[in-house]
Short mmCIF file of C-alpha atoms and ligand atoms in Angstrom, two decimals:
data_model
loop_
_atom_site.label_atom_id
_atom_site.label_comp_id
_atom_site.label_asym_id
_atom_site.label_seq_id
_atom_site.Cartn_x
_atom_site.Cartn_y
_atom_site.Cartn_z
CA MET A 1 -27.86 -70.93 34.35
CA GLU A 2 -25.77 -73.97 35.20
CA HIS A 3 -26.09 -73.88 38.97
CA PRO A 4 -28.34 -76.67 40.23
CA LEU A 5 -29.74 -74.74 43.18
CA HIS A 6 -32.50 -76.67 44.89
CA ILE A 7 -34.84 -75.07 47.40
CA TYR A 8 -37.53 -76.61 49.55
CA ASN A 9 -40.99 -75.60 48.39
CA THR A 10 -43.44 -75.60 51.29
CA LEU A 11 -46.32 -75.98 48.83
CA THR A 12 -45.13 -79.20 47.19
CA ARG A 13 -43.19 -80.34 50.29
CA LYS A 14 -40.21 -81.18 48.09
CA LYS A 15 -36.80 -79.79 47.25
CA GLU A 16 -37.08 -78.45 43.73
CA GLN A 17 -34.53 -77.08 41.31
CA PHE A 18 -34.72 -73.30 41.14
CA VAL A 19 -35.69 -72.29 37.61
CA PRO A 20 -36.73 -68.63 37.47
CA LEU A 21 -39.67 -67.54 35.33
CA HIS A 22 -37.68 -64.80 33.58
CA GLU A 23 -34.01 -65.68 33.57
CA PRO A 24 -31.69 -63.94 34.38
CA HIS A 25 -34.17 -62.11 36.61
CA ALA A 26 -35.35 -63.54 39.89
CA GLY A 27 -38.17 -62.06 41.94
CA MET A 28 -38.55 -62.62 45.66
CA TYR A 29 -41.09 -61.28 48.12
CA VAL A 30 -40.61 -61.64 51.87
CA CYS A 31 -43.08 -60.60 54.55
CA GLY A 32 -41.38 -57.85 56.48
CA PRO A 33 -41.85 -56.53 59.99
CA THR A 34 -44.86 -55.01 61.68
CA VAL A 35 -43.41 -51.81 63.06
CA TYR A 36 -44.78 -51.13 66.52
CA GLY A 37 -41.83 -52.25 68.63
CA ASP A 38 -38.12 -53.03 68.53
CA ALA A 39 -36.88 -55.94 66.44
CA HIS A 40 -36.00 -59.01 68.49
CA LEU A 41 -34.01 -62.16 67.76
CA GLY A 42 -37.09 -63.71 66.13
CA HIS A 43 -37.03 -60.93 63.50
CA ALA A 44 -33.36 -61.53 62.76
CA ARG A 45 -34.02 -65.04 61.49
CA PRO A 46 -36.18 -64.36 58.41
CA ALA A 47 -34.09 -61.25 57.66
CA ILE A 48 -30.84 -63.27 57.69
CA THR A 49 -32.33 -66.35 55.98
CA PHE A 50 -33.63 -64.37 53.02
CA ASP A 51 -30.53 -62.19 52.98
CA LEU A 52 -28.58 -65.42 52.48
CA LEU A 53 -30.89 -66.34 49.58
CA PHE A 54 -30.69 -62.81 48.12
CA ARG A 55 -26.89 -62.86 48.32
CA TYR A 56 -26.61 -66.36 46.87
CA LEU A 57 -28.94 -65.72 43.94
CA THR A 58 -27.00 -62.53 43.22
CA HIS A 59 -23.71 -64.43 43.49
CA LEU A 60 -25.01 -67.00 40.98
CA GLY A 61 -25.56 -64.16 38.52
CA TYR A 62 -29.30 -63.53 38.81
CA LYS A 63 -30.61 -59.99 38.72
CA VAL A 64 -32.70 -60.18 41.85
CA ARG A 65 -35.61 -57.91 42.67
CA TYR A 66 -36.16 -58.38 46.39
CA VAL A 67 -39.34 -56.90 47.83
CA ARG A 68 -39.79 -56.81 51.60
CA ASN A 69 -42.87 -54.98 52.86
CA ILE A 70 -43.51 -52.87 55.93
CA THR A 71 -46.76 -53.71 57.71
CA ASP A 72 -47.86 -50.34 59.00
CA VAL A 73 -51.65 -50.62 58.79
CA GLY A 74 -53.18 -51.81 62.04
CA HIS A 75 -55.01 -55.11 62.01
CA LEU A 76 -57.70 -55.98 64.49
CA GLU A 77 -57.58 -59.67 63.71
CA HIS A 78 -53.93 -59.76 64.62
CA ASP A 79 -54.35 -58.22 68.03
CA ALA A 80 -54.94 -60.38 71.07
CA ASP A 81 -55.46 -57.58 73.59
CA GLU A 82 -58.65 -55.50 73.57
CA GLY A 83 -58.87 -55.40 69.77
CA GLU A 84 -57.17 -52.04 69.27
CA ASP A 85 -54.72 -51.60 66.43
CA LYS A 86 -51.26 -51.76 67.99
CA ILE A 87 -49.76 -48.83 66.10
CA ALA A 88 -52.76 -46.65 66.88
CA LYS A 89 -52.65 -47.72 70.52
CA LYS A 90 -49.00 -46.77 70.81
CA ALA A 91 -49.74 -43.45 69.05
CA ARG A 92 -52.61 -42.69 71.43
CA LEU A 93 -50.59 -43.56 74.53
CA GLU A 94 -47.56 -41.53 73.43
CA GLN A 95 -49.58 -38.74 71.74
CA LEU A 96 -47.89 -39.26 68.40
CA GLU A 97 -49.05 -39.44 64.80
CA PRO A 98 -49.32 -43.14 63.89
CA MET A 99 -46.74 -42.51 61.15
CA GLU A 100 -44.33 -41.16 63.76
CA VAL A 101 -44.57 -44.48 65.58
CA VAL A 102 -44.01 -46.34 62.31
CA GLN A 103 -41.02 -44.20 61.32
CA TYR A 104 -39.42 -44.40 64.76
CA TYR A 105 -39.47 -48.20 64.83
CA LEU A 106 -38.64 -48.49 61.15
CA ASN A 107 -35.47 -46.41 61.60
CA ARG A 108 -34.49 -48.63 64.51
CA TYR A 109 -35.25 -51.76 62.49
CA HIS A 110 -33.07 -50.52 59.62
CA HIS A 111 -30.25 -49.78 62.03
CA ALA A 112 -30.42 -53.29 63.54
CA MET A 113 -30.47 -54.84 60.06
CA GLU A 114 -27.43 -52.83 59.03
CA GLU A 115 -25.60 -54.02 62.14
CA LEU A 116 -26.45 -57.60 61.16
CA ASN A 117 -25.09 -56.88 57.65
CA VAL A 118 -28.49 -57.66 56.15
CA LEU A 119 -28.60 -56.00 52.72
CA PRO A 120 -31.52 -53.64 52.14
CA PRO A 121 -34.17 -55.07 49.80
CA SER A 122 -34.60 -53.65 46.30
CA ILE A 123 -38.05 -52.28 47.19
CA GLU A 124 -39.51 -51.78 50.66
CA PRO A 125 -43.17 -50.87 50.12
CA HIS A 126 -45.43 -49.72 52.95
CA ALA A 127 -48.91 -51.24 53.22
CA SER A 128 -50.27 -47.75 54.01
CA GLY A 129 -48.92 -46.48 50.68
CA HIS A 130 -50.81 -49.14 48.71
CA ILE A 131 -54.41 -48.77 49.83
CA ILE A 132 -55.64 -48.20 46.24
CA GLU A 133 -54.03 -51.46 45.05
CA GLN A 134 -55.58 -53.32 47.98
CA ILE A 135 -59.04 -51.88 47.26
CA GLU A 136 -58.65 -53.02 43.61
CA LEU A 137 -57.83 -56.52 44.84
CA VAL A 138 -60.91 -56.61 47.07
CA LYS A 139 -63.11 -55.40 44.17
CA LYS A 140 -61.80 -58.20 41.91
CA ILE A 141 -62.49 -60.86 44.53
CA LEU A 142 -66.01 -59.45 45.07
CA ASP A 143 -66.63 -59.38 41.29
CA ASN A 144 -65.54 -63.00 41.03
CA GLY A 145 -68.00 -63.98 43.74
CA TYR A 146 -65.59 -65.09 46.44
CA ALA A 147 -66.34 -62.33 48.94
CA TYR A 148 -69.34 -60.59 50.48
CA GLU A 149 -70.02 -57.26 52.10
CA SER A 150 -71.36 -57.12 55.63
CA ARG A 151 -71.95 -53.88 57.59
CA GLY A 152 -69.25 -51.97 55.71
CA SER A 153 -66.69 -54.74 55.93
CA VAL A 154 -65.79 -57.24 53.22
CA TYR A 155 -65.06 -60.88 54.02
CA PHE A 156 -63.52 -63.65 51.97
CA ASP A 157 -66.01 -66.49 51.53
CA VAL A 158 -63.82 -69.46 52.47
CA GLU A 159 -66.52 -72.09 52.14
CA LYS A 160 -67.49 -70.97 48.62
CA TYR A 161 -63.84 -70.76 47.58
CA ASN A 162 -63.16 -74.21 48.93
CA LYS A 163 -65.93 -75.68 46.74
CA ASP A 164 -64.08 -74.55 43.60
CA HIS A 165 -60.50 -74.64 44.83
CA ASN A 166 -58.53 -75.98 47.76
CA TYR A 167 -58.32 -73.82 50.85
CA GLY A 168 -55.54 -75.33 52.98
CA VAL A 169 -53.29 -76.30 50.09
CA LEU A 170 -50.21 -74.72 51.73
CA SER A 171 -50.76 -75.51 55.40
CA GLY A 172 -52.36 -78.91 54.83
CA ARG A 173 -55.28 -77.89 57.04
CA ASN A 174 -58.58 -79.53 56.41
CA ILE A 175 -61.30 -76.97 55.82
CA GLU A 176 -64.08 -79.44 56.67
CA ASP A 177 -62.63 -79.89 60.17
CA MET A 178 -62.25 -76.14 60.57
CA LEU A 179 -65.84 -75.50 59.49
CA ASN A 180 -67.15 -78.14 61.87
CA THR A 181 -65.23 -76.86 64.87
CA THR A 182 -65.96 -73.17 64.29
CA ARG A 183 -69.51 -73.18 62.90
CA ALA A 184 -71.23 -73.21 66.28
CA LEU A 185 -69.36 -70.11 67.48
CA ASP A 186 -70.49 -67.51 64.96
CA GLY A 187 -74.03 -66.69 66.11
CA GLN A 188 -74.13 -62.88 65.95
CA ASP A 189 -70.94 -62.41 63.93
CA GLU A 190 -71.07 -60.27 60.81
CA LYS A 191 -69.13 -63.05 59.08
CA HIS A 192 -71.05 -65.91 57.45
CA ASN A 193 -68.54 -68.30 58.87
CA ALA A 194 -65.87 -68.04 61.54
CA VAL A 195 -63.17 -69.17 59.07
CA ASP A 196 -63.90 -66.24 56.72
CA PHE A 197 -61.22 -63.57 56.87
CA ALA A 198 -61.46 -59.80 56.43
CA LEU A 199 -60.48 -58.18 53.14
CA TRP A 200 -61.70 -54.78 54.29
CA LYS A 201 -62.70 -53.70 57.78
CA CYS A 202 -65.06 -50.87 58.60
CA ALA A 203 -63.22 -48.73 61.18
CA GLN A 204 -64.65 -48.21 64.66
CA PRO A 205 -64.87 -44.50 65.66
CA GLU A 206 -61.69 -44.68 67.79
CA HIS A 207 -59.67 -46.21 64.97
CA ILE A 208 -57.18 -43.55 63.74
CA MET A 209 -55.72 -45.19 60.62
CA ARG A 210 -58.55 -45.23 58.09
CA TRP A 211 -59.13 -44.69 54.40
CA PRO A 212 -62.22 -44.21 52.23
CA SER A 213 -63.41 -47.16 50.14
CA PRO A 214 -66.58 -48.16 48.28
CA TRP A 215 -67.70 -50.04 51.41
CA SER A 216 -66.78 -47.83 54.36
CA ASN A 217 -64.14 -45.70 55.94
CA GLY A 218 -61.82 -48.38 57.11
CA PHE A 219 -58.66 -50.29 56.43
CA PRO A 220 -57.60 -53.38 54.48
CA GLY A 221 -57.29 -56.83 56.02
CA TRP A 222 -53.71 -57.83 56.77
CA HIS A 223 -53.42 -60.51 54.07
CA CYS A 224 -54.30 -58.08 51.26
CA GLU A 225 -51.11 -56.05 51.36
CA CYS A 226 -48.72 -58.84 50.34
CA THR A 227 -50.95 -60.02 47.49
CA ALA A 228 -51.43 -56.46 46.21
CA MET A 229 -47.81 -55.32 46.56
CA GLY A 230 -46.31 -58.61 45.35
CA LYS A 231 -48.37 -58.27 42.17
CA LYS A 232 -47.54 -54.60 41.74
CA TYR A 233 -43.78 -55.00 41.97
CA LEU A 234 -43.16 -58.59 40.81
CA GLY A 235 -46.08 -59.28 38.48
CA GLU A 236 -48.95 -61.78 38.49
CA HIS A 237 -46.47 -64.63 38.65
CA PHE A 238 -43.16 -64.45 40.44
CA ASP A 239 -40.50 -66.81 41.73
CA ILE A 240 -40.17 -66.88 45.50
CA HIS A 241 -42.36 -65.87 48.42
CA GLY A 242 -40.79 -66.23 51.84
CA GLY A 243 -41.42 -65.63 55.50
CA GLY A 244 -41.41 -67.31 58.87
CA MET A 245 -43.17 -70.65 59.34
CA ASP A 246 -45.65 -68.94 61.66
CA LEU A 247 -46.98 -67.10 58.59
CA ILE A 248 -48.00 -70.27 56.70
CA PHE A 249 -51.40 -70.16 58.34
CA PRO A 250 -53.40 -68.07 58.08
CA HIS A 251 -51.37 -65.35 56.30
CA HIS A 252 -49.89 -67.21 53.34
CA GLU A 253 -52.85 -69.57 53.00
CA CYS A 254 -55.05 -66.49 52.67
CA GLU A 255 -52.64 -64.89 50.19
CA ILE A 256 -52.95 -67.96 47.94
CA ALA A 257 -56.75 -67.88 48.22
CA GLN A 258 -56.79 -64.13 47.37
CA ALA A 259 -54.55 -64.65 44.33
CA VAL A 260 -56.59 -67.57 43.01
CA ALA A 261 -59.88 -65.78 43.69
CA SER A 262 -58.71 -62.59 41.93
CA GLN A 263 -56.62 -63.83 39.00
CA GLY A 264 -57.41 -67.55 38.73
CA ASP A 265 -54.10 -68.98 39.95
CA ASP A 266 -51.42 -68.58 42.60
CA MET A 267 -48.80 -65.93 41.94
CA VAL A 268 -45.95 -67.77 43.63
CA HIS A 269 -43.71 -70.45 42.15
CA TYR A 270 -41.74 -71.39 45.30
CA TRP A 271 -42.98 -70.87 48.86
CA MET A 272 -40.13 -70.81 51.40
CA HIS A 273 -40.36 -70.66 55.19
CA ASN A 274 -37.78 -70.34 57.90
CA ASN A 275 -38.24 -72.09 61.23
CA MET A 276 -38.56 -70.34 64.58
CA ILE A 277 -36.15 -69.32 67.32
CA THR A 278 -37.08 -70.77 70.66
CA ILE A 279 -36.20 -70.00 74.26
CA ASN A 280 -36.40 -73.09 76.44
CA GLY A 281 -38.29 -74.81 73.64
CA GLN A 282 -40.94 -72.05 73.33
CA LYS A 283 -41.26 -69.75 70.32
CA MET A 284 -39.73 -66.32 70.92
CA GLY A 285 -42.27 -63.60 70.33
CA LYS A 286 -43.81 -60.38 71.49
CA SER A 287 -47.13 -62.01 72.26
CA LEU A 288 -45.40 -64.52 74.55
CA GLY A 289 -43.33 -61.83 76.26
CA ASN A 290 -40.18 -63.96 76.16
CA PHE A 291 -38.23 -62.01 73.57
CA ILE A 292 -34.84 -60.29 73.75
CA THR A 293 -34.42 -57.35 71.39
CA LEU A 294 -31.44 -57.15 69.05
CA GLU A 295 -30.27 -53.99 70.77
CA GLU A 296 -30.28 -55.82 74.10
CA PHE A 297 -28.09 -58.53 72.53
CA PHE A 298 -25.67 -55.93 71.14
CA THR A 299 -25.40 -54.09 74.48
CA GLY A 300 -25.77 -57.08 76.81
CA ASN A 301 -28.47 -55.15 78.65
CA HIS A 302 -30.90 -57.99 79.55
CA ASN A 303 -31.01 -60.21 82.62
CA MET A 304 -31.01 -63.41 80.55
CA LEU A 305 -27.71 -62.49 78.84
CA HIS A 306 -24.32 -63.26 80.37
CA HIS A 307 -22.75 -60.44 78.36
CA ALA A 308 -23.09 -58.49 75.08
CA TYR A 309 -23.01 -60.40 71.79
CA SER A 310 -21.78 -58.66 68.67
CA PRO A 311 -24.07 -58.48 65.63
CA MET A 312 -21.82 -60.91 63.73
CA THR A 313 -22.03 -63.42 66.59
CA ILE A 314 -25.82 -63.28 66.26
CA ARG A 315 -25.62 -63.65 62.48
CA PHE A 316 -23.18 -66.57 62.71
CA PHE A 317 -25.32 -68.24 65.39
CA ILE A 318 -28.34 -68.12 63.07
CA LEU A 319 -26.38 -69.33 60.04
CA GLN A 320 -24.95 -72.26 62.01
CA ALA A 321 -28.41 -73.85 61.88
CA HIS A 322 -30.23 -74.79 58.69
CA TYR A 323 -33.04 -72.30 58.13
CA ARG A 324 -35.70 -75.04 58.33
CA SER A 325 -34.49 -76.26 61.75
CA THR A 326 -35.42 -74.65 65.02
CA VAL A 327 -32.72 -72.73 66.86
CA ASP A 328 -32.83 -72.72 70.64
CA PHE A 329 -31.37 -69.66 72.26
CA SER A 330 -28.91 -70.08 75.13
CA ASN A 331 -25.86 -68.17 76.30
CA GLU A 332 -23.80 -71.34 75.88
CA ALA A 333 -24.83 -71.69 72.23
CA LEU A 334 -24.07 -68.03 71.53
CA GLU A 335 -20.69 -68.30 73.26
CA ALA A 336 -19.87 -71.33 71.11
CA SER A 337 -20.76 -69.28 68.00
CA GLU A 338 -18.60 -66.41 69.22
CA LYS A 339 -15.62 -68.78 69.58
CA GLY A 340 -16.27 -70.45 66.23
CA LEU A 341 -16.47 -67.11 64.47
CA SER A 342 -13.22 -65.84 65.94
CA ARG A 343 -11.53 -69.12 64.92
CA LEU A 344 -12.74 -68.53 61.36
CA MET A 345 -11.61 -64.89 61.31
CA GLU A 346 -8.21 -65.79 62.76
CA ALA A 347 -7.71 -68.43 60.10
CA TYR A 348 -8.69 -65.87 57.47
CA SER A 349 -6.05 -63.50 58.78
CA HIS A 350 -3.38 -66.28 58.92
CA LEU A 351 -4.34 -67.18 55.37
CA GLN A 352 -3.22 -63.74 54.14
CA LYS A 353 0.29 -64.38 55.49
CA LEU A 354 0.86 -68.00 54.40
CA GLN A 355 3.93 -68.73 52.28
CA PRO A 356 3.37 -70.91 49.22
CA SER A 357 5.41 -74.06 48.55
CA ALA A 358 6.14 -76.03 45.41
CA THR A 359 3.71 -78.75 46.47
CA SER A 360 0.21 -78.68 47.92
CA SER A 361 -1.40 -80.96 50.46
CA VAL A 362 -4.63 -78.96 50.72
CA ASP A 363 -7.64 -79.88 48.57
CA VAL A 364 -8.93 -76.42 47.71
CA LYS A 365 -10.98 -77.39 44.65
CA GLY A 366 -12.77 -80.00 46.71
CA LEU A 367 -13.51 -77.39 49.36
CA ARG A 368 -15.03 -74.99 46.85
CA GLN A 369 -17.16 -77.75 45.37
CA ARG A 370 -18.40 -78.96 48.77
CA CYS A 371 -19.36 -75.40 49.74
CA TYR A 372 -21.35 -74.94 46.52
CA GLU A 373 -22.99 -78.33 46.91
CA ALA A 374 -24.11 -77.38 50.42
CA MET A 375 -25.54 -74.04 49.27
CA ASN A 376 -27.27 -75.69 46.33
CA ASP A 377 -28.85 -78.18 48.71
CA ASP A 378 -31.50 -75.78 50.02
CA LEU A 379 -29.03 -73.21 51.41
CA ASN A 380 -27.32 -75.56 53.85
CA SER A 381 -25.25 -72.91 55.62
CA PRO A 382 -24.20 -75.15 58.57
CA ILE A 383 -22.50 -77.54 56.13
CA VAL A 384 -20.76 -74.62 54.40
CA ILE A 385 -19.50 -73.47 57.80
CA SER A 386 -18.27 -76.94 58.79
CA ASN A 387 -16.34 -77.16 55.50
CA LEU A 388 -14.79 -73.78 56.26
CA PHE A 389 -13.79 -75.05 59.71
CA ASP A 390 -12.04 -77.99 58.02
CA ALA A 391 -10.20 -75.45 55.90
CA CYS A 392 -9.20 -73.54 59.07
CA ARG A 393 -7.48 -76.68 60.31
CA ALA A 394 -5.64 -76.98 56.99
CA ILE A 395 -4.57 -73.31 57.18
CA ASN A 396 -3.23 -73.82 60.69
CA SER A 397 -1.30 -76.92 59.56
CA VAL A 398 0.35 -74.95 56.75
CA LYS A 399 1.12 -72.13 59.18
CA ASP A 400 2.72 -74.62 61.60
CA GLY A 401 4.76 -76.21 58.81
CA LYS A 402 2.85 -79.51 58.99
CA ALA A 403 1.32 -79.12 55.52
CA THR A 404 2.09 -77.23 52.32
CA ILE A 405 0.10 -75.21 49.81
CA SER A 406 1.06 -74.16 46.28
CA ALA A 407 0.86 -70.55 45.13
CA GLU A 408 -2.10 -71.35 42.88
CA ASP A 409 -4.00 -73.18 45.65
CA LEU A 410 -3.25 -70.37 48.07
CA GLU A 411 -4.87 -67.81 45.76
CA GLU A 412 -7.83 -70.09 45.25
CA LEU A 413 -8.22 -70.70 48.98
CA LYS A 414 -8.24 -66.95 49.63
CA ASP A 415 -10.93 -66.60 47.00
CA VAL A 416 -13.08 -69.45 48.40
CA PHE A 417 -12.84 -68.02 51.91
CA HIS A 418 -13.69 -64.54 50.79
CA THR A 419 -16.57 -65.66 48.56
CA PHE A 420 -18.27 -67.85 51.12
CA ILE A 421 -17.58 -66.00 54.38
CA PHE A 422 -18.11 -62.44 53.22
CA ASP A 423 -20.10 -62.44 49.97
CA ILE A 424 -22.48 -65.35 50.56
CA LEU A 425 -22.75 -65.85 54.34
CA GLY A 426 -22.56 -62.07 54.63
CA MET A 427 -20.19 -61.96 57.58
CA LYS A 428 -18.02 -58.90 58.13
CA ASP A 429 -14.75 -58.74 59.99
CA GLU A 430 -15.85 -56.71 63.00
CA ALA A 431 -12.27 -56.03 64.07
CA SER A 432 -11.28 -54.43 60.78
CA ALA A 433 -14.69 -52.95 59.98
CA GLY A 434 -14.43 -50.48 62.82
CA GLY A 435 -15.89 -52.87 65.41
CA ASN A 436 -12.60 -52.52 67.24
CA ASN A 437 -11.11 -49.17 66.30
CA TYR A 438 -8.22 -49.42 68.70
CA GLU A 439 -7.00 -52.59 67.04
CA THR A 440 -7.22 -51.02 63.56
CA PHE A 441 -5.41 -47.92 64.77
CA GLY A 442 -2.66 -50.05 66.31
CA LYS A 443 -2.18 -51.93 63.07
CA ALA A 444 -1.69 -48.64 61.20
CA VAL A 445 1.04 -47.55 63.64
CA ASP A 446 2.71 -50.98 63.33
CA LEU A 447 2.68 -50.51 59.58
CA LEU A 448 4.44 -47.13 59.81
CA LEU A 449 7.08 -48.60 62.13
CA SER A 450 7.69 -51.49 59.76
CA ILE A 451 8.25 -49.00 56.92
CA ARG A 452 10.70 -47.18 59.17
CA GLN A 453 12.49 -50.46 59.92
CA GLN A 454 12.79 -51.08 56.19
CA ALA A 455 14.17 -47.54 55.68
CA LYS A 456 16.80 -48.11 58.38
CA ALA A 457 17.83 -51.37 56.75
CA ASN A 458 18.28 -49.41 53.50
CA LYS A 459 20.26 -46.72 55.36
CA ASP A 460 17.52 -44.25 54.32
CA TRP A 461 17.97 -42.16 57.46
CA ALA A 462 15.84 -39.28 56.19
CA THR A 463 12.70 -41.44 55.97
CA SER A 464 13.44 -43.28 59.20
CA ASP A 465 13.89 -40.02 61.13
CA LYS A 466 10.84 -38.43 59.53
CA ILE A 467 8.56 -41.28 60.68
CA ARG A 468 10.05 -41.26 64.17
CA ASN A 469 9.93 -37.47 64.58
CA GLU A 470 6.42 -37.09 63.24
CA LEU A 471 5.01 -39.93 65.37
CA THR A 472 6.72 -38.36 68.39
CA ALA A 473 5.21 -34.99 67.52
CA LEU A 474 1.78 -36.70 67.43
CA GLY A 475 2.34 -37.96 70.95
CA PHE A 476 3.77 -41.46 70.49
CA GLU A 477 6.70 -42.79 72.46
CA ILE A 478 8.85 -44.94 70.20
CA LYS A 479 11.35 -47.31 71.74
CA ASP A 480 13.80 -49.20 69.53
CA THR A 481 14.29 -52.86 70.41
CA LYS A 482 16.51 -55.54 68.95
CA ASP A 483 13.79 -56.81 66.54
CA GLY A 484 12.20 -53.48 65.60
CA ALA A 485 10.38 -50.92 67.66
CA GLU A 486 7.70 -50.69 70.32
CA TRP A 487 5.30 -47.83 70.75
CA LYS A 488 2.87 -46.41 73.19
CA LEU A 489 0.83 -43.25 73.42
CA SER A 490 2.46 -40.87 75.91
CA ASN A 491 0.12 -39.01 78.21
ZN1 ZN B 1 -47.10 -60.98 54.11
#
């Protein structure tokens, strides 16, 4: 394909041209949510970042297979408080099946994603549904000599692996330093080395989520699921693996080690990572307790929020920063996004009513090209948005009679706006999409009255009376004025 899309590859630390392995197909895998609580603003960022990529690749003509997993197997390593699996803990406290907890939060996650206009992935595999594939992966790594069994658990032998390969290739961490700082700590540990990570964990008696394996009744280590499911659905080699920057180490570093140890090379061609959302300069997250859930944003029900923010305000706020920059949350920043978005939507609505002239003083072709150049430069959505704001100024100038646009340019401008705002940035017009039903309803009544006005002008009294009588019968009060008609709903 002709499009020179460049994306930043975390592994090579360079922007590289995107050339898929199997054109016109493109495969992308993104680490999805762990479902034991409501999605917060931090979850919205990877979802929206990779939705932007999914939409853009699709727009460019690729047939994209987008896999985003659901982490629903508890992981001891991942838990800071008393070592109990978080899903199981929630299930025990609320007397639910663990899968009830998973389904409850998954339904809520899907609802929040739909509100944010995040397209569903092509495949959404659950870790708990791929235990067999994960056991196969662990067996391969054991057979190849890069893992060892210890008291029913299986650990990845990082030191051995690092002798033959490079552990730390993605994160840039130095394994020698890690071995030196952690070696003293592992006296009675079942691991040979503190840096070794679990491929399979033998379950403690109180652990509810458990499966049989050749080593013990237990559960797979967290890193296994993405390697196993990525391979199952996208093959041994696929194009893009994404996730938040906080997953680079250890999660994605371990995924690379598992792939190399099981099949001899990494599965992933381009590693992509979005930056974090901060509150007062600190990462927003459950473990830090400083998060605001998406539902709280949509309802305004949180003491840090001045008022409710619509899903599209949140989406626009996230897209106004480049995905590799941090975004600091504040009410002021969200309010600025809210204003910017309504300016854009207003201009889009003015655009539909502009009258063409014989001449054009608006550079529409240049606008389209600058928007594509920005997207091709590692998905630079803030530059796309600033170009669209320039176009808003041009639209307003034409509307105010200070500039002109030809019929051809007008059609092209409508197309550029629609393509970039709705198809690629994935915004939706909340007013016309049912976000404000009253406004939509009002527009429909205005439309009927304008048809009636037209009928009167044509002396088509039958139609004019029919519209008036039927609206009156429905409970509207219609009052004729010198430029048309006004209406209100009578009590
Ligand atoms: Zn993952």
